[in-house]
Amino acid sequence: MNSSQLLSFVTFMYGFAATFYIAAWIFKQTMPAKLARWVAIAGILMNAAGFILRWKESYDIGYGHAPLSNMYESLVFFALTIGIIYLFIEIRYKATVVGAFATPIAFLAMAYASLSPNVSDKIQPLIPALKSNWLIAHVVTCFFGYAAFAVAFGISIMYLIKSWAPDKESGILARLPGLNDLDELTHQMIMFGFLFLSIGIITGAVWANSAWGSYWSWDPKETWSLITWFVYATLLHARTMRGWYGKRIAYLSIIGFGAVLFTYFGVNYLPGLHSYGAV
Amino acid sequence: MKNKNPVWKFFVSVKLTVFLLLSLAATSVIGTIIPQNADPEIYFHKFGPFLFRLFEVLDIFDMYHAWWFQLLLFLLITNIVVCSIDRLSATWKLVFPKKIMFNLARFEKLKNKEAFSIDGLPGELEDKYTSFAAKKFGRQQVDKTGDGFVLFAEKWRWARFGVYIVHASVILLIIGAIIGSLFGFEGFANIPEGESVDSVRLRNSGRVQPLGFTIHNEDFDISFYDTGAPKEFRSSLTILENGQPMLKKDIIVNDPLRYNGISIYMASYGEMAPEKQAEHDFSMEIIHLNFTIKSSGMVYKRKTEIGKPVNIPEGNGTFTLTAFNPDAEFRGQNIGAALAGTLSPVQGEPMEVLLPLHFPNFDKMRRGAVVISVADQQKETFSPMKKEDVRYYSGLEVNRDPGVWVVYSGFIIMIVGCFITFFMSHQQICIEVMRKGNKSDVRIMGIANKNKIGMRRQVEKFAKHLANMR
């Protein structure tokens, strides 16, 4: 079995986990929730195994680089980081319902990687610009940032759903965590994401300076990462200094994740230096 | 006194921060949709005269250096500086008070308190609890009460400075960028193999910048993977001063050469234009043309000369050669020697046709009913040059940026500052122990300036731990 086959299997694992989590949430069952957790954990482990296997395969072919060099590999890693962050929340905050909103995002990332005809799962050699020790540091930090924002997005959606009827004592809304907890969790995720996005932009700048001789050149990907940074910086300031919370923060978090998605995917349709991610 | 000043009042507002951050985010989008610093002609064609004029006035084509964008950045920096100064004195007093005062009343107001009852008198618990608090928190204070004691402890008071560290780092980035743009330069040089330069051309002004030393390009090498993708671009450079070699290094992408504060990067490469061979002059001669008729697939050879019309076979009209150009261009590309002619079909307008001598298939691009090419061109004129004969030039990016270390220290400080701001808070706990018969009642309360949920969880954990302490 090669890594691509293993990873397309991971797509189904995340799909099942998402289905079980949503079923457990809607039908108030503990059985599917437990099942979902184990399927999700198995999926994350297989995702990690697929990532490592692909790394090894690239050495076997003779290219020898970390699987972080194109759209397929980044999507696989994106799903893995979402899985890791989700698992951390599940363990630390014991908030199972979050799974119903986080695992679908990991599933969509893997489904897009495995099924889209525009995304090739072929292991390609590194072009000269990508041959740098900064590759791993830059991509890993960026994607932990993206993943934290993705999970924050999921929690913000939960917040907006919950805020329809926050005081209801039964039904699916009642099974969502309390508004304050969701709000605080969004904030925590965004702080984590902001730190990693900052490190991601910084490692990218240092890398650009060693490859092209300029740490900032306003190429569309750089600019969009900065736009994302501005949006989340706005959120953090509005919350800390102006006391914004709840719905307003949830909306900003959703807008911020829109900027993340554009930085990740949309920019590939614009002209610029960062075209590796598109292939 | 500061607060009275209207300018200060304007800049001290966080509303302004939110406005500026969102404006910067929104306007930055423009430059990612409209490619920056392209040829004005391209813009003119794309946007038409009105939008072109408007965008030019607003500097949209180089918007990140436009006055209004720089003004937004300047306002943001002023905003950051003013806000930080305005709040720093209060924070300073909190972090370095004359005497640290713990106030039981502040803790008693908290909603979340942990409480339990434990065997043993307050006197027996005091040592254990103080050593626990010392281990977890450090600075502490024990106040005796009538029937027990109150233990206060705290840590990370200085974490309140976190946000100022982040703001300082942003200011460092800007200072570094300004130093770079004032005292640095960005230039480039295309050096053919075996040749040298001692100056470069600047990117923004086109001025020539002397380097104070000579860059000699010994050799350029390119290697490919078996997929055909490029594997490595390598230039072997030697730095010379007064004719003396000072430094030799092979540079590749991601591994530049640094000398005297100037960095030399492997940026691009190209093939040198082949030595021009004198082209045969056709203007006075008999020329053979091939006419390939699309519908029948037949090829006809016809004799003609410049100015003399020739009938195109199968009733496809007439063709007249008009001129010979030894150095013709097509859409800005040099295509070498070419003949030009006018094709007059039976129906429709006459059209200009270009026949490059070296590209017999060129006229196919026109997608006409007939393909015309110049016949009997000597084979060797077309044969591509052998690999080893190709002479390359190395495209080098040559920069000096004395501000880069300021920017880099800003980067490190920003990461440290963000970590402190987001994940460290000034935490205080209060453990109150009161005698109740043979037992003691214990209450634990905690205050943090950030992450209140985390503090609550920590207090719960401490309570569990202290309740089971023997």
JSON list of N, CA and C in Angstrom, two decimals, chain B residues 355-389:
[
{"chain": "B", "resi": 355, "resn": "LEU", "atom": "N", "xyz": [6.88, 36.01, -43.08]},
{"chain": "B", "resi": 355, "resn": "LEU", "atom": "CA", "xyz": [7.45, 34.69, -43.35]},
{"chain": "B", "resi": 355, "resn": "LEU", "atom": "C", "xyz": [8.89, 34.63, -42.81]},
{"chain": "B", "resi": 356, "resn": "PRO", "atom": "N", "xyz": [9.08, 34.22, -41.57]},
{"chain": "B", "resi": 356, "resn": "PRO", "atom": "CA", "xyz": [10.45, 34.14, -41.03]},
{"chain": "B", "resi": 356, "resn": "PRO", "atom": "C", "xyz": [11.19, 33.01, -41.74]},
{"chain": "B", "resi": 357, "resn": "LEU", "atom": "N", "xyz": [12.42, 33.27, -42.11]},
{"chain": "B", "resi": 357, "resn": "LEU", "atom": "CA", "xyz": [13.18, 32.28, -42.85]},
{"chain": "B", "resi": 357, "resn": "LEU", "atom": "C", "xyz": [13.45, 31.04, -42.03]},
{"chain": "B", "resi": 358, "resn": "HIS", "atom": "N", "xyz": [13.60, 31.23, -40.72]},
{"chain": "B", "resi": 358, "resn": "HIS", "atom": "CA", "xyz": [14.05, 30.11, -39.88]},
{"chain": "B", "resi": 358, "resn": "HIS", "atom": "C", "xyz": [12.90, 29.30, -39.29]},
{"chain": "B", "resi": 359, "resn": "PHE", "atom": "N", "xyz": [11.68, 29.75, -39.52]},
{"chain": "B", "resi": 359, "resn": "PHE", "atom": "CA", "xyz": [10.53, 29.03, -38.94]},
{"chain": "B", "resi": 359, "resn": "PHE", "atom": "C", "xyz": [9.51, 28.74, -40.04]},
{"chain": "B", "resi": 360, "resn": "PRO", "atom": "N", "xyz": [9.69, 27.64, -40.76]},
{"chain": "B", "resi": 360, "resn": "PRO", "atom": "CA", "xyz": [8.81, 27.37, -41.90]},
{"chain": "B", "resi": 360, "resn": "PRO", "atom": "C", "xyz": [7.35, 27.15, -41.49]},
{"chain": "B", "resi": 361, "resn": "ASN", "atom": "N", "xyz": [7.08, 26.82, -40.25]},
{"chain": "B", "resi": 361, "resn": "ASN", "atom": "CA", "xyz": [5.70, 26.57, -39.84]},
{"chain": "B", "resi": 361, "resn": "ASN", "atom": "C", "xyz": [5.00, 27.80, -39.28]},
{"chain": "B", "resi": 362, "resn": "PHE", "atom": "N", "xyz": [5.73, 28.92, -39.31]},
{"chain": "B", "resi": 362, "resn": "PHE", "atom": "CA", "xyz": [5.23, 30.13, -38.65]},
{"chain": "B", "resi": 362, "resn": "PHE", "atom": "C", "xyz": [3.85, 30.53, -39.16]},
{"chain": "B", "resi": 363, "resn": "ASP", "atom": "N", "xyz": [3.64, 30.44, -40.47]},
{"chain": "B", "resi": 363, "resn": "ASP", "atom": "CA", "xyz": [2.40, 30.95, -41.05]},
{"chain": "B", "resi": 363, "resn": "ASP", "atom": "C", "xyz": [1.19, 30.09, -40.70]},
{"chain": "B", "resi": 364, "resn": "LYS", "atom": "N", "xyz": [1.45, 28.86, -40.18]},
{"chain": "B", "resi": 364, "resn": "LYS", "atom": "CA", "xyz": [0.33, 28.00, -39.75]},
{"chain": "B", "resi": 364, "resn": "LYS", "atom": "C", "xyz": [-0.50, 28.67, -38.66]},
{"chain": "B", "resi": 365, "resn": "MET", "atom": "N", "xyz": [0.21, 29.47, -37.85]},
{"chain": "B", "resi": 365, "resn": "MET", "atom": "CA", "xyz": [-0.45, 30.16, -36.72]},
{"chain": "B", "resi": 365, "resn": "MET", "atom": "C", "xyz": [-1.61, 31.02, -37.19]},
{"chain": "B", "resi": 366, "resn": "ARG", "atom": "N", "xyz": [-1.52, 31.49, -38.45]},
{"chain": "B", "resi": 366, "resn": "ARG", "atom": "CA", "xyz": [-2.54, 32.40, -38.98]},
{"chain": "B", "resi": 366, "resn": "ARG", "atom": "C", "xyz": [-3.87, 31.66, -39.18]},
{"chain": "B", "resi": 367, "resn": "ARG", "atom": "N", "xyz": [-3.79, 30.31, -39.28]},
{"chain": "B", "resi": 367, "resn": "ARG", "atom": "CA", "xyz": [-4.97, 29.47, -39.50]},
{"chain": "B", "resi": 367, "resn": "ARG", "atom": "C", "xyz": [-5.74, 29.87, -40.75]},
{"chain": "B", "resi": 368, "resn": "GLY", "atom": "N", "xyz": [-5.02, 30.16, -41.83]},
{"chain": "B", "resi": 368, "resn": "GLY", "atom": "CA", "xyz": [-5.67, 30.53, -43.08]},
{"chain": "B", "resi": 368, "resn": "GLY", "atom": "C", "xyz": [-5.89, 29.29, -43.95]},
{"chain": "B", "resi": 369, "resn": "ALA", "atom": "N", "xyz": [-6.47, 29.52, -45.14]},
{"chain": "B", "resi": 369, "resn": "ALA", "atom": "CA", "xyz": [-6.74, 28.42, -46.06]},
{"chain": "B", "resi": 369, "resn": "ALA", "atom": "C", "xyz": [-5.46, 27.94, -46.70]},
{"chain": "B", "resi": 370, "resn": "VAL", "atom": "N", "xyz": [-4.44, 28.81, -46.69]},
{"chain": "B", "resi": 370, "resn": "VAL", "atom": "CA", "xyz": [-3.17, 28.45, -47.29]},
{"chain": "B", "resi": 370, "resn": "VAL", "atom": "C", "xyz": [-2.03, 28.82, -46.34]},
{"chain": "B", "resi": 371, "resn": "VAL", "atom": "N", "xyz": [-1.03, 27.92, -46.26]},
{"chain": "B", "resi": 371, "resn": "VAL", "atom": "CA", "xyz": [0.13, 28.20, -45.42]},
{"chain": "B", "resi": 371, "resn": "VAL", "atom": "C", "xyz": [1.31, 28.51, -46.35]},
{"chain": "B", "resi": 372, "resn": "ILE", "atom": "N", "xyz": [1.93, 29.65, -46.15]},
{"chain": "B", "resi": 372, "resn": "ILE", "atom": "CA", "xyz": [3.01, 30.07, -47.02]},
{"chain": "B", "resi": 372, "resn": "ILE", "atom": "C", "xyz": [4.33, 29.98, -46.26]},
{"chain": "B", "resi": 373, "resn": "SER", "atom": "N", "xyz": [5.38, 29.47, -46.89]},
{"chain": "B", "resi": 373, "resn": "SER", "atom": "CA", "xyz": [6.69, 29.48, -46.25]},
{"chain": "B", "resi": 373, "resn": "SER", "atom": "C", "xyz": [7.76, 29.67, -47.31]},
{"chain": "B", "resi": 374, "resn": "VAL", "atom": "N", "xyz": [8.94, 30.04, -46.88]},
{"chain": "B", "resi": 374, "resn": "VAL", "atom": "CA", "xyz": [10.04, 30.26, -47.80]},
{"chain": "B", "resi": 374, "resn": "VAL", "atom": "C", "xyz": [10.71, 28.91, -48.04]},
{"chain": "B", "resi": 375, "resn": "ALA", "atom": "N", "xyz": [10.83, 28.51, -49.28]},
{"chain": "B", "resi": 375, "resn": "ALA", "atom": "CA", "xyz": [11.34, 27.17, -49.60]},
{"chain": "B", "resi": 375, "resn": "ALA", "atom": "C", "xyz": [12.86, 27.17, -49.69]},
{"chain": "B", "resi": 376, "resn": "ASP", "atom": "N", "xyz": [13.41, 25.99, -49.60]},
{"chain": "B", "resi": 376, "resn": "ASP", "atom": "CA", "xyz": [14.83, 25.75, -49.87]},
{"chain": "B", "resi": 376, "resn": "ASP", "atom": "C", "xyz": [15.76, 26.51, -48.94]},
{"chain": "B", "resi": 377, "resn": "GLN", "atom": "N", "xyz": [15.37, 26.73, -47.73]},
{"chain": "B", "resi": 377, "resn": "GLN", "atom": "CA", "xyz": [16.31, 27.36, -46.81]},
{"chain": "B", "resi": 377, "resn": "GLN", "atom": "C", "xyz": [17.33, 26.33, -46.39]},
{"chain": "B", "resi": 378, "resn": "GLN", "atom": "N", "xyz": [18.60, 26.75, -46.34]},
{"chain": "B", "resi": 378, "resn": "GLN", "atom": "CA", "xyz": [19.65, 25.79, -46.02]},
{"chain": "B", "resi": 378, "resn": "GLN", "atom": "C", "xyz": [19.42, 25.23, -44.62]},
{"chain": "B", "resi": 379, "resn": "LYS", "atom": "N", "xyz": [19.61, 23.91, -44.55]},
{"chain": "B", "resi": 379, "resn": "LYS", "atom": "CA", "xyz": [19.33, 23.19, -43.31]},
{"chain": "B", "resi": 379, "resn": "LYS", "atom": "C", "xyz": [20.09, 23.76, -42.12]},
{"chain": "B", "resi": 380, "resn": "GLU", "atom": "N", "xyz": [21.40, 24.01, -42.30]},
{"chain": "B", "resi": 380, "resn": "GLU", "atom": "CA", "xyz": [22.21, 24.40, -41.14]},
{"chain": "B", "resi": 380, "resn": "GLU", "atom": "C", "xyz": [21.73, 25.71, -40.51]},
{"chain": "B", "resi": 381, "resn": "THR", "atom": "N", "xyz": [21.04, 26.52, -41.26]},
{"chain": "B", "resi": 381, "resn": "THR", "atom": "CA", "xyz": [20.54, 27.77, -40.69]},
{"chain": "B", "resi": 381, "resn": "THR", "atom": "C", "xyz": [19.53, 27.49, -39.57]},
{"chain": "B", "resi": 382, "resn": "PHE", "atom": "N", "xyz": [18.79, 26.38, -39.73]},
{"chain": "B", "resi": 382, "resn": "PHE", "atom": "CA", "xyz": [17.74, 26.09, -38.75]},
{"chain": "B", "resi": 382, "resn": "PHE", "atom": "C", "xyz": [18.21, 25.27, -37.55]},
{"chain": "B", "resi": 383, "resn": "SER", "atom": "N", "xyz": [19.30, 24.48, -37.77]},
{"chain": "B", "resi": 383, "resn": "SER", "atom": "CA", "xyz": [19.64, 23.50, -36.73]},
{"chain": "B", "resi": 383, "resn": "SER", "atom": "C", "xyz": [19.92, 24.20, -35.40]},
{"chain": "B", "resi": 384, "resn": "PRO", "atom": "N", "xyz": [19.30, 23.71, -34.36]},
{"chain": "B", "resi": 384, "resn": "PRO", "atom": "CA", "xyz": [19.54, 24.36, -33.06]},
{"chain": "B", "resi": 384, "resn": "PRO", "atom": "C", "xyz": [20.99, 24.19, -32.63]},
{"chain": "B", "resi": 385, "resn": "MET", "atom": "N", "xyz": [21.46, 25.10, -31.81]},
{"chain": "B", "resi": 385, "resn": "MET", "atom": "CA", "xyz": [22.84, 25.03, -31.36]},
{"chain": "B", "resi": 385, "resn": "MET", "atom": "C", "xyz": [23.03, 23.83, -30.46]},
{"chain": "B", "resi": 386, "resn": "LYS", "atom": "N", "xyz": [24.21, 23.23, -30.51]},
{"chain": "B", "resi": 386, "resn": "LYS", "atom": "CA", "xyz": [24.50, 22.10, -29.65]},
{"chain": "B", "resi": 386, "resn": "LYS", "atom": "C", "xyz": [24.61, 22.60, -28.21]},
{"chain": "B", "resi": 387, "resn": "LYS", "atom": "N", "xyz": [24.21, 21.72, -27.25]},
{"chain": "B", "resi": 387, "resn": "LYS", "atom": "CA", "xyz": [24.16, 22.10, -25.83]},
{"chain": "B", "resi": 387, "resn": "LYS", "atom": "C", "xyz": [25.44, 22.76, -25.35]},
{"chain": "B", "resi": 388, "resn": "GLU", "atom": "N", "xyz": [26.59, 22.12, -25.69]},
{"chain": "B", "resi": 388, "resn": "GLU", "atom": "CA", "xyz": [27.84, 22.63, -25.11]},
{"chain": "B", "resi": 388, "resn": "GLU", "atom": "C", "xyz": [28.22, 23.99, -25.69]},
{"chain": "B", "resi": 389, "resn": "ASP", "atom": "N", "xyz": [27.59, 24.36, -26.81]},
{"chain": "B", "resi": 389, "resn": "ASP", "atom": "CA", "xyz": [27.92, 25.65, -27.39]},
{"chain": "B", "resi": 389, "resn": "ASP", "atom": "C", "xyz": [27.13, 26.78, -26.74]}
]
